Short mmCIF file of C-alpha atoms (C1' of nucleotides) in Angstrom, two decimals:
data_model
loop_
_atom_site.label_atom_id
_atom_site.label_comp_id
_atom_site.label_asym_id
_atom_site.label_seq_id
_atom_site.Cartn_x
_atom_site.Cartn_y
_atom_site.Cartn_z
CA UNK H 1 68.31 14.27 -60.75
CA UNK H 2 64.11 14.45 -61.45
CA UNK H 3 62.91 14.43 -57.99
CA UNK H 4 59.71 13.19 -57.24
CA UNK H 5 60.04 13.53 -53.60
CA UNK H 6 56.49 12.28 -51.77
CA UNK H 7 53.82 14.34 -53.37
CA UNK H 8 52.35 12.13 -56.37
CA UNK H 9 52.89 11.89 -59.84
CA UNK H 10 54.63 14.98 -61.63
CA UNK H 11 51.75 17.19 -63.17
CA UNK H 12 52.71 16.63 -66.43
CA UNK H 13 51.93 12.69 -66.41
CA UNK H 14 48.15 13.32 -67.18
CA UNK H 15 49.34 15.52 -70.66
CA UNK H 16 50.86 12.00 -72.05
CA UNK H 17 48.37 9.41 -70.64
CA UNK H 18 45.11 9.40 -72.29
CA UNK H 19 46.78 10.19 -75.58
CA UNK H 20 48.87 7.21 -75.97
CA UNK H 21 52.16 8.99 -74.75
CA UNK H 22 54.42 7.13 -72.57
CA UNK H 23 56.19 8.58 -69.66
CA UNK H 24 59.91 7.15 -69.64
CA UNK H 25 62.64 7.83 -68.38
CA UNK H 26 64.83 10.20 -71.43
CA UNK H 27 61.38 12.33 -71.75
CA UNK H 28 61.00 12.88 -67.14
CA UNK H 29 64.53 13.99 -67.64
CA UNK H 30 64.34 16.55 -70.07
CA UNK H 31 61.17 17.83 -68.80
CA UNK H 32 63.37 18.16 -65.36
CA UNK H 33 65.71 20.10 -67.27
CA UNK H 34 63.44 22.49 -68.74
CA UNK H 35 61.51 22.87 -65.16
CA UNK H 36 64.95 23.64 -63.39
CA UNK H 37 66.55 26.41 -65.74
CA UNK H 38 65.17 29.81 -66.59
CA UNK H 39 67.86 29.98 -69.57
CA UNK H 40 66.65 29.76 -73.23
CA UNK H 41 68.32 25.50 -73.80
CA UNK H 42 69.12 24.83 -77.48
CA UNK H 43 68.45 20.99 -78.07
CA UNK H 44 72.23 20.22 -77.12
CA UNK H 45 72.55 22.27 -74.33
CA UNK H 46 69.81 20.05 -72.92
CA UNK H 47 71.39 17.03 -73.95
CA UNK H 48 74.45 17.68 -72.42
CA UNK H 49 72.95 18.66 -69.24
CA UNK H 50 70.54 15.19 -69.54
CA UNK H 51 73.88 13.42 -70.43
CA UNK H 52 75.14 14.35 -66.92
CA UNK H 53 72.55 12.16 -65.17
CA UNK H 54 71.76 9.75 -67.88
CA UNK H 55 75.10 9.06 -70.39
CA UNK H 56 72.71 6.68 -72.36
CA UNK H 57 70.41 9.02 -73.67
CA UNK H 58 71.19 10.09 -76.97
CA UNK H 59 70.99 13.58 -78.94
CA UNK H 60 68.44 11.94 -81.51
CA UNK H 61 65.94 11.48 -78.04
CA UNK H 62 66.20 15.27 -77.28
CA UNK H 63 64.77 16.53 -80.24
CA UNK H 64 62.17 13.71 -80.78
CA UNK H 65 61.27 14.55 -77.57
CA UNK H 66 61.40 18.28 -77.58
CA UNK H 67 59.16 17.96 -80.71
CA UNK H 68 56.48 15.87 -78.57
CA UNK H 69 56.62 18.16 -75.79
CA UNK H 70 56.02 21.49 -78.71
CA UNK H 71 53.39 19.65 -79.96
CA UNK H 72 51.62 19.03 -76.88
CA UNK H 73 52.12 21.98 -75.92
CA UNK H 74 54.31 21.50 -73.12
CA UNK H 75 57.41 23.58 -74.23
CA UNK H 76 57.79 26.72 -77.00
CA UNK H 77 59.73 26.53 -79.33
CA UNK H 78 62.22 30.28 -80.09
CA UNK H 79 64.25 31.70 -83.11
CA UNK H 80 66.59 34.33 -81.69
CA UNK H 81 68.29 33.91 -85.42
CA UNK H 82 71.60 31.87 -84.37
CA UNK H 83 70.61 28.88 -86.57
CA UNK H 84 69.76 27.06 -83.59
CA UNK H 85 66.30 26.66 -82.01
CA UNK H 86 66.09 27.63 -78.01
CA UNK H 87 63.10 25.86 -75.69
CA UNK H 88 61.49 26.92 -72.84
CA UNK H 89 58.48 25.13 -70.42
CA UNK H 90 55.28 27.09 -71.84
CA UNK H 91 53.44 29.57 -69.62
CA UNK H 92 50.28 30.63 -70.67
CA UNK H 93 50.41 34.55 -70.13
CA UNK H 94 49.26 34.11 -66.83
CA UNK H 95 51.90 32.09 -65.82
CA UNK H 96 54.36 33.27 -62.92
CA UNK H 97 57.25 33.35 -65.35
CA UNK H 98 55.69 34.62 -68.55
CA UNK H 99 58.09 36.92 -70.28
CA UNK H 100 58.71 38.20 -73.92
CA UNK H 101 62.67 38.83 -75.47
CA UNK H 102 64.65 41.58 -76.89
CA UNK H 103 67.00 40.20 -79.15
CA UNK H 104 69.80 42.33 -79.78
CA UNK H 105 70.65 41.82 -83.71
CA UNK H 106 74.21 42.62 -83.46
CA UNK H 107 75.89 40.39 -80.29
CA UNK H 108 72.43 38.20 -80.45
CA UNK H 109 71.93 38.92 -76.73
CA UNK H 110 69.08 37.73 -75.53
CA UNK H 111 67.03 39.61 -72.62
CA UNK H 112 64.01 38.49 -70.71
CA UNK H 113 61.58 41.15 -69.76
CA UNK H 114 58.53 40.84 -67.96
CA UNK H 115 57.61 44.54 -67.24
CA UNK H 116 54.57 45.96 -69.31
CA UNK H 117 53.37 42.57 -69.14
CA UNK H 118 50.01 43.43 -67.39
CA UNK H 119 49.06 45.82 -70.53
CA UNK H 120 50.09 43.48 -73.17
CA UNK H 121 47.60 40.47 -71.35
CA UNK H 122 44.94 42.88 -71.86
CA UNK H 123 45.60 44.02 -75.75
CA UNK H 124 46.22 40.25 -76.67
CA UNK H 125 43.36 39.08 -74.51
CA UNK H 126 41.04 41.47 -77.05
CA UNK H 127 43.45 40.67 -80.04
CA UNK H 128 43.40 37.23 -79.52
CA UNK H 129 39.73 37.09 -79.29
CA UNK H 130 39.12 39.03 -82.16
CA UNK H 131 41.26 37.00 -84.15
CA UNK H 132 40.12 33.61 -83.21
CA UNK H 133 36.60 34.79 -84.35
CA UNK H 134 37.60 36.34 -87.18
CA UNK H 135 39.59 33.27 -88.57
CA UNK H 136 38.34 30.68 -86.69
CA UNK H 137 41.86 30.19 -85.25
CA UNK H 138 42.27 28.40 -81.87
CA UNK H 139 45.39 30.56 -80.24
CA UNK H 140 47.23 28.32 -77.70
CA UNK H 141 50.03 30.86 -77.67
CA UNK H 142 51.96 34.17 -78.70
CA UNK H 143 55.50 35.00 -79.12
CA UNK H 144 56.57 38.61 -79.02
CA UNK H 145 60.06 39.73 -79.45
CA UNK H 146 62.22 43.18 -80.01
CA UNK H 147 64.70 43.39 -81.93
CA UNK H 148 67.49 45.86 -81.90
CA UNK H 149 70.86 46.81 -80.86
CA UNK H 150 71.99 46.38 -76.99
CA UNK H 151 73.61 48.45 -74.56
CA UNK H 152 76.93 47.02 -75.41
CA UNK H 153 76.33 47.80 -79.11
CA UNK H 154 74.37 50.44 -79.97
CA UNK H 155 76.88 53.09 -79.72
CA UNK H 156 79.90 50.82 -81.59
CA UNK H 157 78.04 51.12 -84.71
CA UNK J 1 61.72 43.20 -114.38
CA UNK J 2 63.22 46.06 -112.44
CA UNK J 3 61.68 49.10 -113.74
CA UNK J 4 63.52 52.36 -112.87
CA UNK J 5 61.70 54.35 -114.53
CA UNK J 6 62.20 58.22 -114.58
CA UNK J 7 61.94 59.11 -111.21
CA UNK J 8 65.30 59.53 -110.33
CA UNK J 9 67.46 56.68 -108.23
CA UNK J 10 64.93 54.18 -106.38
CA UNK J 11 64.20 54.74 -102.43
CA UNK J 12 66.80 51.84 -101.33
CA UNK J 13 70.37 53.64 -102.87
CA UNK J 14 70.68 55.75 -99.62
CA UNK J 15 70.76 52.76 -97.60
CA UNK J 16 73.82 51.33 -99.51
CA UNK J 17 75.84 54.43 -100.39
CA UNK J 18 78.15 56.11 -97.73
CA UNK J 19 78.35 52.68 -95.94
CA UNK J 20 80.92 51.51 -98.51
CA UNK J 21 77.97 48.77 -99.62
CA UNK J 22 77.68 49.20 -103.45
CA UNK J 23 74.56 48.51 -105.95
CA UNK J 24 74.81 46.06 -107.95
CA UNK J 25 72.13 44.19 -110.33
CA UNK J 26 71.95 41.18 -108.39
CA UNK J 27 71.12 43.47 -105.42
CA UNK J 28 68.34 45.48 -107.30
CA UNK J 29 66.56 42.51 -108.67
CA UNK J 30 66.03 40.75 -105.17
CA UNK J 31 64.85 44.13 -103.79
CA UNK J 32 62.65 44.37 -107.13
CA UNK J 33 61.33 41.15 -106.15
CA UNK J 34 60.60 41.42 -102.29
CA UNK J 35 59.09 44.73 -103.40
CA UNK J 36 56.56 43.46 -105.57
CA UNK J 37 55.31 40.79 -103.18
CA UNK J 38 53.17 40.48 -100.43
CA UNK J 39 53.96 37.20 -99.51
CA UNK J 40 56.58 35.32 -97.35
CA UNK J 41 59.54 34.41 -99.33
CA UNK J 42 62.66 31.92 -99.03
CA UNK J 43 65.44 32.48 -100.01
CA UNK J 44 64.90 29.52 -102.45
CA UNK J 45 61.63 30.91 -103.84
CA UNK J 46 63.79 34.65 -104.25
CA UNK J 47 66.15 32.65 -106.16
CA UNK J 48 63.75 31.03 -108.44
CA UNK J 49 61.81 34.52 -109.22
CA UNK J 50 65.31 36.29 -110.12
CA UNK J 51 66.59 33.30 -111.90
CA UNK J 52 63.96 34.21 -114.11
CA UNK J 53 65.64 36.83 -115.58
CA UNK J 54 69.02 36.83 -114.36
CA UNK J 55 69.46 32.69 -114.76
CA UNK J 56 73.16 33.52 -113.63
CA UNK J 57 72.45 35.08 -110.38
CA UNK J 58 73.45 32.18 -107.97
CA UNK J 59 72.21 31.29 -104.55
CA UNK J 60 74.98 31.77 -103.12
CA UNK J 61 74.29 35.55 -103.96
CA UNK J 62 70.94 35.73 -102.88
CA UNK J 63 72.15 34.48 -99.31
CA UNK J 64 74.53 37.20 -98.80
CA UNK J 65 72.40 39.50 -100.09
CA UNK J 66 69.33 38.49 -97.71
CA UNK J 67 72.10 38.29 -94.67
CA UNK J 68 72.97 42.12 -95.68
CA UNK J 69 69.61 43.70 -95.81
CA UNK J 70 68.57 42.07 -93.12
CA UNK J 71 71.73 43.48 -91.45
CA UNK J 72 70.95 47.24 -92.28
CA UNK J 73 67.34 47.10 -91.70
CA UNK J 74 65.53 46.93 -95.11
CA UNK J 75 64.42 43.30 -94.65
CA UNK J 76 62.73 41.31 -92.24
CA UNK J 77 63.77 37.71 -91.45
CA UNK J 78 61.04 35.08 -90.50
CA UNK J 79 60.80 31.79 -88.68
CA UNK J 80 57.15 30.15 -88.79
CA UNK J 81 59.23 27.07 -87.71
CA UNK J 82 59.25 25.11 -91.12
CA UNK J 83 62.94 24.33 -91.38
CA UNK J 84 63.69 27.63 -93.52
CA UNK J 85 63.66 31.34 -93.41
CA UNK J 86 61.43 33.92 -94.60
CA UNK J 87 61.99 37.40 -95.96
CA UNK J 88 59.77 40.22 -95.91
CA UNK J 89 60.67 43.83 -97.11
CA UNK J 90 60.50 45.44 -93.26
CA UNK J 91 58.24 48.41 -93.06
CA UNK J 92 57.89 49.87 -89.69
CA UNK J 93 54.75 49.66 -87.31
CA UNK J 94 53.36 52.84 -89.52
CA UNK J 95 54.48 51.18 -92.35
CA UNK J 96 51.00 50.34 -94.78
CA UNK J 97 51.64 46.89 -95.35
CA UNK J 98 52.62 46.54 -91.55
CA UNK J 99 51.29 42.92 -90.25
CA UNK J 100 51.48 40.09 -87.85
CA UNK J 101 51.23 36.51 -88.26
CA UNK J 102 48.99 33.59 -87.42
CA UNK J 103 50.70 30.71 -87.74
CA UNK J 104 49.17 27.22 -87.33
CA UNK J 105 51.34 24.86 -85.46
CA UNK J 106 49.08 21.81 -87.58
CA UNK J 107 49.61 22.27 -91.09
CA UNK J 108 52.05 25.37 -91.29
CA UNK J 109 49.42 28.10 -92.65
CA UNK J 110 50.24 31.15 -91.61
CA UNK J 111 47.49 34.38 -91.73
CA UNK J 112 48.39 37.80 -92.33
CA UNK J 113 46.62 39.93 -90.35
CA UNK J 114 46.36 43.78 -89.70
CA UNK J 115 43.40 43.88 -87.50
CA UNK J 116 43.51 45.55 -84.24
CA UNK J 117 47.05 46.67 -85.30
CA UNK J 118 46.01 50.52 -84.40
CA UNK J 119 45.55 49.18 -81.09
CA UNK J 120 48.87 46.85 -80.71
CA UNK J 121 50.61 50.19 -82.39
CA UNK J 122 49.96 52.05 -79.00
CA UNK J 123 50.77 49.72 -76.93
CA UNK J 124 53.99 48.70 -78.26
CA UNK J 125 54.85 52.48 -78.55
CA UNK J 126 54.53 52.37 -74.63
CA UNK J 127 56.14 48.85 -74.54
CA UNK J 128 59.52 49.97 -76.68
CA UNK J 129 59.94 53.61 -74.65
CA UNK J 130 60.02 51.84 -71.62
CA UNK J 131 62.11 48.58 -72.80
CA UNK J 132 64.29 51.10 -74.42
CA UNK J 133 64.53 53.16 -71.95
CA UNK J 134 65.19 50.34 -68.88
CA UNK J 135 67.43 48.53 -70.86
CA UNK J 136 69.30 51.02 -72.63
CA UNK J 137 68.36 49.17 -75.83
CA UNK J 138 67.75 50.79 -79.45
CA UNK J 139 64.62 49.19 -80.80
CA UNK J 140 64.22 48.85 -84.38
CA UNK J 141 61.54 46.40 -84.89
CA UNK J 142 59.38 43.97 -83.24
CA UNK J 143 57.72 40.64 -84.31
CA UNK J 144 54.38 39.47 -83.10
CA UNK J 145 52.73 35.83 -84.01
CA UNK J 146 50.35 33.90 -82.47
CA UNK J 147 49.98 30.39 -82.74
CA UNK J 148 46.87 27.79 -82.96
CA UNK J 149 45.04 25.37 -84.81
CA UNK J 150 43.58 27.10 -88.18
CA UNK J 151 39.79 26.88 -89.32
CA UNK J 152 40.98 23.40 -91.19
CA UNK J 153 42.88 21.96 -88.82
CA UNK J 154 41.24 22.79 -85.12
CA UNK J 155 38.14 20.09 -85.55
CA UNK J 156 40.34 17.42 -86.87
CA UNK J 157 42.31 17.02 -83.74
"C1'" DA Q 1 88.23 57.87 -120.37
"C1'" DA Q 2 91.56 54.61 -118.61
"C1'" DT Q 3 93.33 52.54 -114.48
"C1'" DA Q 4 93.49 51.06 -109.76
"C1'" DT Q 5 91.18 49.40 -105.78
"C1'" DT Q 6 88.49 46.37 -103.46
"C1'" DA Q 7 83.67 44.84 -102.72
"C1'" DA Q 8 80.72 41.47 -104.81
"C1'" DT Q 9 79.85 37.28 -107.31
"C1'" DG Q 10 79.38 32.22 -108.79
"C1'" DA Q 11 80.36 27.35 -108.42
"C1'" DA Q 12 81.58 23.87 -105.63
"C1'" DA Q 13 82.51 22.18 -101.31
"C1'" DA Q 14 81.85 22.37 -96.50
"C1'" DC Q 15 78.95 22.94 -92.50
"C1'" DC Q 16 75.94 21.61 -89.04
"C1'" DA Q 17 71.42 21.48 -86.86
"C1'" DT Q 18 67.89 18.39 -87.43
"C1'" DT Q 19 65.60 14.17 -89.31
"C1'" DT Q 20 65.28 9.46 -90.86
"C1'" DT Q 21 66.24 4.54 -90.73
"C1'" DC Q 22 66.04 0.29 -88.49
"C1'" DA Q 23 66.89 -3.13 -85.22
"C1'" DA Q 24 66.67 -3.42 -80.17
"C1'" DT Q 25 64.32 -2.05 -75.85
"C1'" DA Q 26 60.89 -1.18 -72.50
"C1'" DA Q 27 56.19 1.01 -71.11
"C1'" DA Q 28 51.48 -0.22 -70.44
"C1'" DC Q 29 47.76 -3.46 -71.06
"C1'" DT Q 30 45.86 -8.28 -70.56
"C1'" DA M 1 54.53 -13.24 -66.95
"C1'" DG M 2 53.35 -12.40 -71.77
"C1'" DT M 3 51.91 -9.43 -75.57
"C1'" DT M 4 51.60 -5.28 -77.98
"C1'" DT M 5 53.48 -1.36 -79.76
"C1'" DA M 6 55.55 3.16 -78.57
"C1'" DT M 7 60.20 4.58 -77.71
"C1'" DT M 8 65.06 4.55 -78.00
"C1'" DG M 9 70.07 4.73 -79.71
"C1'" DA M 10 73.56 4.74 -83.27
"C1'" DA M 11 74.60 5.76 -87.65
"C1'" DA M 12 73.53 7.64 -91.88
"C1'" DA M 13 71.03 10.91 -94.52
"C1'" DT M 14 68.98 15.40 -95.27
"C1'" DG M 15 68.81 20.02 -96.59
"C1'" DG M 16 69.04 24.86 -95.63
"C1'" DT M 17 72.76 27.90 -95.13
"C1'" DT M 18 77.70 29.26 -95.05
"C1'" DT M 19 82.50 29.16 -96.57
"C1'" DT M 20 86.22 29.06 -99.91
"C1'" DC M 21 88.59 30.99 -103.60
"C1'" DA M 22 89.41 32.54 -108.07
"C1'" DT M 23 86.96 35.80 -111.11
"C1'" DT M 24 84.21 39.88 -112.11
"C1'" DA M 25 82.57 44.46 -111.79
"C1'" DA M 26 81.30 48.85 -109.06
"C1'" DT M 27 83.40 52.90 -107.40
"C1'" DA M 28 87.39 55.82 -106.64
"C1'" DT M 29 91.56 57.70 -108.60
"C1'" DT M 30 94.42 59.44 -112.06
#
DNA sequence: AATATTAATGAAAACCATTTTCAATAAACT
DNA sequence: AGTTTATTGAAAATGGTTTTCATTAATATT
């Protein structure tokens, strides 16, 4: 149920006004979704979870409207390598719940992790910096992942 | 065309033998081919390369054999978020041809770079004892990509 | 070297996440 | 309220990847 409660428009209204976006009803939904879960949502798991509220809205509105949201930079867009693609509401690295993954390659568990975060701001602040001069690239965001075996699996191998 | 020459069984057989995996041609010609590339290959463009001189290799084949290196390490799998995989030969962080990605979220480019790498190497050294240590978790390999808006692409927007 | 064992292969079909089509609907502007 | 045009929903299409199954070939055994 997207509450707006008493305090204004959502902050996300000014990232689709302006640029010929319109704020309806599927798209304040999913967006609701995405701000109320720390989980990484494949497209259906956030349809079935919009589906809940709103029956109407169909699968076909998810994804067109995950894809807005990725391109405006409003959500990011993971592989963990399960043939289906996992969103989450984008945090710039500053951002209170900025985190990075270790994907186990066996069970495909997924773990957030958040510690060493403070020394990887500082070598991507300099990499990122670097790079964007060096290529003329304007960096709106990094993924960084692990990848190995789990608890659970490293020693059944 | 997989040249063997002289010196003695190529680098790879270890990796097969003793884990009941056998060598096979169809297996040496798409390690021939990731070997003698530095760019990012699907599956499709793998099949096309060893079609050229095994035209009865199927796809089917180079599927399972992608899914299998992957699986014990010799390969790197790739998402840069255009609908299909790429493979990469998987060298280490010491490896020489060790390199992270720039991908722009605009027209799908995506930059190679190695810049600054001796710097990301001793950080993620850091990053992985600690991760492995906290989480009990047996690193093998990481991924790192940042995405932007490339020199052709940022101005147009 | 011949045979037995079983992993690997190829062709076709199946799968399934995602995208496209198109007519109907509903934001935002006048 | 009326107009414009972005957005939506349902169904069909797409296309990369996986599965099936009978055949082939790599390795082990004799």
């Amino acid at each position: 149920m997207p509450k707006r409660s008493n305090m204004g428009p959502p902050w996300w209204h000014g990232r689709f006004q302006g640029r010929g976006y319109r704020i309806t009803v599927p798209r304040e939904a999913i967006l609701d979704v995405l701000n109320r879960t720390s989980k990484h949502l494949s497209a259906e798991d956030i349809y079935l979870e919009v589906h809940k509220i709103y029956p109407h809205i169909g699968l076909t509105t998810i994804y067109r409207t995950l894809e807005l949201l990725v391109h405006i930079g409003l959500v990011f867009k993971f592989d963990f390598g399960d043939g289906r693609a996992r969103f989450e509401l984008s945090e710039g690295p500053k951002g209170i719940r900025h985190h990075h993954h270790l994907v186990c390659t066996n069970c495909g568990r997924v773990i957030d992790y958040t510690d060493f975060i403070d020394d990887e701001i500082e070598l991507l602040g300099r990499t990122e910096k670097g790079l964007s001069k060096k290529f003329n690239f304007k960096i709106t965001n990094h993924l960084i992942q692990f990848y190995g075996l789990c608890d659970g699996c490293r020693d059944k191998k």
